[in-house]
Amino acid sequence: MTSDFGNKLIDFEISENSFKLNYVLPDLDKKIVINFLKNDFQQLLKQKYPVSESFENNNAKIYLSKIDKKAYYLFFNKENGLLHQIIYTKNNKEKIDFTFDAKKHIFADSLNLQHKDFKINIKLFQITETE
């Protein structure tokens, strides 16, 4: 992750089950910050969602996946069939809202990660050579 000015803030490698911190800006080197990012991105990188229910609204097909006390609502855009939102809940309380902007199913152009418990909102954008 970098700032708007291109300064490196944090560099980590993450998968659904592992986390390796390569660099963190000293001001961000707090256990709570690292754990937030680790947990958030591990939720985001979850690969299997066993569907227990499905719904529909005007804009999306919605699939509910329940795992233990966690629930994931996956919203797929009706027009293009792409995943555009995942809402993660725990104990029936909304915890994190991941919203994507994508043109292809394999890569998001932007990601907005919004916490419901804390006033934390992370916006990530793909950097291209023309920017």
PDB file of C-alpha atoms in Angstrom:
ATOM      1  CA  MET A   1       0.000   0.000   0.000  1.00  0.00           C
ATOM      2  CA  THR A   2       1.222   3.449  -0.848  1.00  0.00           C
ATOM      3  CA  SER A   3      -0.003   6.945  -0.111  1.00  0.00           C
ATOM      4  CA  ASP A   4      -1.394   9.284  -2.767  1.00  0.00           C
ATOM      5  CA  PHE A   5       2.154  10.626  -3.127  1.00  0.00           C
ATOM      6  CA  GLY A   6       3.670   7.178  -3.724  1.00  0.00           C
ATOM      7  CA  ASN A   7       5.223   6.706  -0.281  1.00  0.00           C
ATOM      8  CA  LYS A   8       5.227   3.088   0.875  1.00  0.00           C
ATOM      9  CA  LEU A   9       2.981   2.643   3.923  1.00  0.00           C
ATOM     10  CA  ILE A  10       2.918  -1.098   4.336  1.00  0.00           C
ATOM     11  CA  ASP A  11       4.048  -4.126   2.369  1.00  0.00           C
ATOM     12  CA  PHE A  12       2.740  -7.569   3.207  1.00  0.00           C
ATOM     13  CA  GLU A  13       2.130 -10.941   1.598  1.00  0.00           C
ATOM     14  CA  ILE A  14      -1.161 -12.549   2.460  1.00  0.00           C
ATOM     15  CA  SER A  15      -3.292 -15.535   1.576  1.00  0.00           C
ATOM     16  CA  GLU A  16      -6.385 -17.016   3.150  1.00  0.00           C
ATOM     17  CA  ASN A  17      -4.223 -18.798   5.756  1.00  0.00           C
ATOM     18  CA  SER A  18      -0.871 -16.995   5.971  1.00  0.00           C
ATOM     19  CA  PHE A  19       0.481 -13.506   6.571  1.00  0.00           C
ATOM     20  CA  LYS A  20       4.014 -12.140   6.157  1.00  0.00           C
ATOM     21  CA  LEU A  21       4.845  -8.527   6.984  1.00  0.00           C
ATOM     22  CA  ASN A  22       7.709  -7.191   4.824  1.00  0.00           C
ATOM     23  CA  TYR A  23       7.616  -3.490   5.754  1.00  0.00           C
ATOM     24  CA  VAL A  24       5.489  -1.122   7.778  1.00  0.00           C
ATOM     25  CA  LEU A  25       5.831   2.632   8.265  1.00  0.00           C
ATOM     26  CA  PRO A  26       6.879   3.165  11.906  1.00  0.00           C
ATOM     27  CA  ASP A  27       3.737   5.219  12.687  1.00  0.00           C
ATOM     28  CA  LEU A  28       1.562   2.302  11.510  1.00  0.00           C
ATOM     29  CA  ASP A  29       3.592  -0.364  13.310  1.00  0.00           C
ATOM     30  CA  LYS A  30       0.937  -1.078  15.914  1.00  0.00           C
ATOM     31  CA  LYS A  31      -0.408  -4.534  16.674  1.00  0.00           C
ATOM     32  CA  ILE A  32      -4.040  -3.394  16.301  1.00  0.00           C
ATOM     33  CA  VAL A  33      -3.367  -1.895  12.837  1.00  0.00           C
ATOM     34  CA  ILE A  34      -1.501  -4.984  11.613  1.00  0.00           C
ATOM     35  CA  ASN A  35      -4.214  -7.317  12.950  1.00  0.00           C
ATOM     36  CA  PHE A  36      -6.943  -5.193  11.335  1.00  0.00           C
ATOM     37  CA  LEU A  37      -5.278  -5.427   7.934  1.00  0.00           C
ATOM     38  CA  LYS A  38      -4.477  -9.109   8.332  1.00  0.00           C
ATOM     39  CA  ASN A  39      -8.041 -10.038   9.318  1.00  0.00           C
ATOM     40  CA  ASP A  40      -9.651  -7.767   6.722  1.00  0.00           C
ATOM     41  CA  PHE A  41      -7.641  -9.099   3.817  1.00  0.00           C
ATOM     42  CA  GLN A  42      -7.950 -12.707   4.939  1.00  0.00           C
ATOM     43  CA  GLN A  43     -11.725 -12.250   4.901  1.00  0.00           C
ATOM     44  CA  LEU A  44     -11.462 -10.695   1.462  1.00  0.00           C
ATOM     45  CA  LEU A  45      -9.282 -13.517   0.092  1.00  0.00           C
ATOM     46  CA  LYS A  46     -11.626 -16.256   1.232  1.00  0.00           C
ATOM     47  CA  GLN A  47     -12.065 -18.595  -1.724  1.00  0.00           C
ATOM     48  CA  LYS A  48     -14.931 -20.950  -0.890  1.00  0.00           C
ATOM     49  CA  TYR A  49     -18.391 -19.796   0.050  1.00  0.00           C
ATOM     50  CA  PRO A  50     -20.862 -22.660   0.513  1.00  0.00           C
ATOM     51  CA  VAL A  51     -24.203 -21.111  -0.445  1.00  0.00           C
ATOM     52  CA  SER A  52     -27.080 -21.699   1.965  1.00  0.00           C
ATOM     53  CA  GLU A  53     -29.624 -19.235   0.519  1.00  0.00           C
ATOM     54  CA  SER A  54     -30.054 -16.982  -2.484  1.00  0.00           C
ATOM     55  CA  PHE A  55     -32.048 -13.799  -3.021  1.00  0.00           C
ATOM     56  CA  GLU A  56     -32.541 -11.183  -5.683  1.00  0.00           C
ATOM     57  CA  ASN A  57     -33.151  -7.463  -5.791  1.00  0.00           C
ATOM     58  CA  ASN A  58     -33.459  -5.071  -8.737  1.00  0.00           C
ATOM     59  CA  ASN A  59     -29.698  -4.859  -9.289  1.00  0.00           C
ATOM     60  CA  ALA A  60     -28.126  -8.019  -7.917  1.00  0.00           C
ATOM     61  CA  LYS A  61     -28.292 -11.720  -7.278  1.00  0.00           C
ATOM     62  CA  ILE A  62     -27.409 -12.218  -3.616  1.00  0.00           C
ATOM     63  CA  TYR A  63     -25.953 -15.387  -2.141  1.00  0.00           C
ATOM     64  CA  LEU A  64     -25.719 -16.081   1.590  1.00  0.00           C
ATOM     65  CA  SER A  65     -22.872 -18.235   2.870  1.00  0.00           C
ATOM     66  CA  LYS A  66     -22.800 -19.250   6.554  1.00  0.00           C
ATOM     67  CA  ILE A  67     -19.677 -20.597   8.228  1.00  0.00           C
ATOM     68  CA  ASP A  68     -19.840 -21.025  12.026  1.00  0.00           C
ATOM     69  CA  LYS A  69     -21.089 -17.684  13.412  1.00  0.00           C
ATOM     70  CA  LYS A  70     -19.906 -15.820  10.314  1.00  0.00           C
ATOM     71  CA  ALA A  71     -22.097 -14.973   7.349  1.00  0.00           C
ATOM     72  CA  TYR A  72     -21.115 -13.590   3.974  1.00  0.00           C
ATOM     73  CA  TYR A  73     -23.538 -11.893   1.600  1.00  0.00           C
ATOM     74  CA  LEU A  74     -22.190 -11.933  -1.953  1.00  0.00           C
ATOM     75  CA  PHE A  75     -23.776  -9.491  -4.417  1.00  0.00           C
ATOM     76  CA  PHE A  76     -23.405 -10.242  -8.133  1.00  0.00           C
ATOM     77  CA  ASN A  77     -24.364  -7.538 -10.621  1.00  0.00           C
ATOM     78  CA  LYS A  78     -27.291  -8.708 -12.789  1.00  0.00           C
ATOM     79  CA  GLU A  79     -26.052  -6.841 -15.865  1.00  0.00           C
ATOM     80  CA  ASN A  80     -22.542  -8.266 -16.116  1.00  0.00           C
ATOM     81  CA  GLY A  81     -22.576 -11.144 -13.607  1.00  0.00           C
ATOM     82  CA  LEU A  82     -19.554  -9.765 -11.719  1.00  0.00           C
ATOM     83  CA  LEU A  83     -19.150  -9.835  -7.967  1.00  0.00           C
ATOM     84  CA  HIS A  84     -19.458  -6.232  -6.778  1.00  0.00           C
ATOM     85  CA  GLN A  85     -19.938  -6.494  -3.013  1.00  0.00           C
ATOM     86  CA  ILE A  86     -19.293  -8.806  -0.074  1.00  0.00           C
ATOM     87  CA  ILE A  87     -20.794  -8.002   3.297  1.00  0.00           C
ATOM     88  CA  TYR A  88     -19.172  -9.898   6.151  1.00  0.00           C
ATOM     89  CA  THR A  89     -21.194 -10.374   9.332  1.00  0.00           C
ATOM     90  CA  LYS A  90     -20.418 -12.054  12.635  1.00  0.00           C
ATOM     91  CA  ASN A  91     -23.037 -12.933  15.261  1.00  0.00           C
ATOM     92  CA  ASN A  92     -25.665 -11.299  13.015  1.00  0.00           C
ATOM     93  CA  LYS A  93     -23.862  -7.924  13.088  1.00  0.00           C
ATOM     94  CA  GLU A  94     -22.442  -6.339   9.966  1.00  0.00           C
ATOM     95  CA  LYS A  95     -18.667  -6.068  10.342  1.00  0.00           C
ATOM     96  CA  ILE A  96     -17.093  -5.232   6.979  1.00  0.00           C
ATOM     97  CA  ASP A  97     -18.442  -4.090   3.633  1.00  0.00           C
ATOM     98  CA  PHE A  98     -16.170  -4.848   0.664  1.00  0.00           C
ATOM     99  CA  THR A  99     -17.288  -3.066  -2.504  1.00  0.00           C
ATOM    100  CA  PHE A 100     -15.567  -3.664  -5.844  1.00  0.00           C
ATOM    101  CA  ASP A 101     -15.440  -1.925  -9.173  1.00  0.00           C
ATOM    102  CA  ALA A 102     -14.357  -4.360 -11.867  1.00  0.00           C
ATOM    103  CA  LYS A 103     -14.537  -4.914 -15.595  1.00  0.00           C
ATOM    104  CA  LYS A 104     -13.391  -8.574 -15.420  1.00  0.00           C
ATOM    105  CA  HIS A 105     -14.164 -11.358 -12.975  1.00  0.00           C
ATOM    106  CA  ILE A 106     -10.516 -11.978 -12.071  1.00  0.00           C
ATOM    107  CA  PHE A 107      -9.370  -8.522 -11.006  1.00  0.00           C
ATOM    108  CA  ALA A 108     -10.859  -5.464  -9.303  1.00  0.00           C
ATOM    109  CA  ASP A 109     -10.022  -1.978 -10.561  1.00  0.00           C
ATOM    110  CA  SER A 110     -10.870  -0.558  -7.141  1.00  0.00           C
ATOM    111  CA  LEU A 111     -11.828  -1.819  -3.708  1.00  0.00           C
ATOM    112  CA  ASN A 112     -13.574   0.023  -0.902  1.00  0.00           C
ATOM    113  CA  LEU A 113     -13.299  -1.637   2.498  1.00  0.00           C
ATOM    114  CA  GLN A 114     -15.558  -0.121   5.136  1.00  0.00           C
ATOM    115  CA  HIS A 115     -15.698  -1.204   8.778  1.00  0.00           C
ATOM    116  CA  LYS A 116     -18.980  -0.953  10.605  1.00  0.00           C
ATOM    117  CA  ASP A 117     -17.580  -1.225  14.173  1.00  0.00           C
ATOM    118  CA  PHE A 118     -14.852   1.374  13.749  1.00  0.00           C
ATOM    119  CA  LYS A 119     -14.535   4.499  11.640  1.00  0.00           C
ATOM    120  CA  ILE A 120     -12.124   2.885   9.215  1.00  0.00           C
ATOM    121  CA  ASN A 121     -12.521   3.142   5.475  1.00  0.00           C
ATOM    122  CA  ILE A 122      -9.805   1.927   3.102  1.00  0.00           C
ATOM    123  CA  LYS A 123      -9.957   2.700  -0.610  1.00  0.00           C
ATOM    124  CA  LEU A 124      -7.595   0.865  -2.925  1.00  0.00           C
ATOM    125  CA  PHE A 125      -7.118   1.606  -6.613  1.00  0.00           C
ATOM    126  CA  GLN A 126      -5.239  -0.320  -9.247  1.00  0.00           C
ATOM    127  CA  ILE A 127      -2.236   1.645 -10.450  1.00  0.00           C
ATOM    128  CA  THR A 128      -1.742   1.545 -14.194  1.00  0.00           C
ATOM    129  CA  GLU A 129       1.156   2.772 -16.303  1.00  0.00           C
ATOM    130  CA  THR A 130      -0.844   5.756 -17.572  1.00  0.00           C
ATOM    131  CA  GLU A 131      -1.530   7.094 -14.054  1.00  0.00           C
TER     132      GLU A 131
END
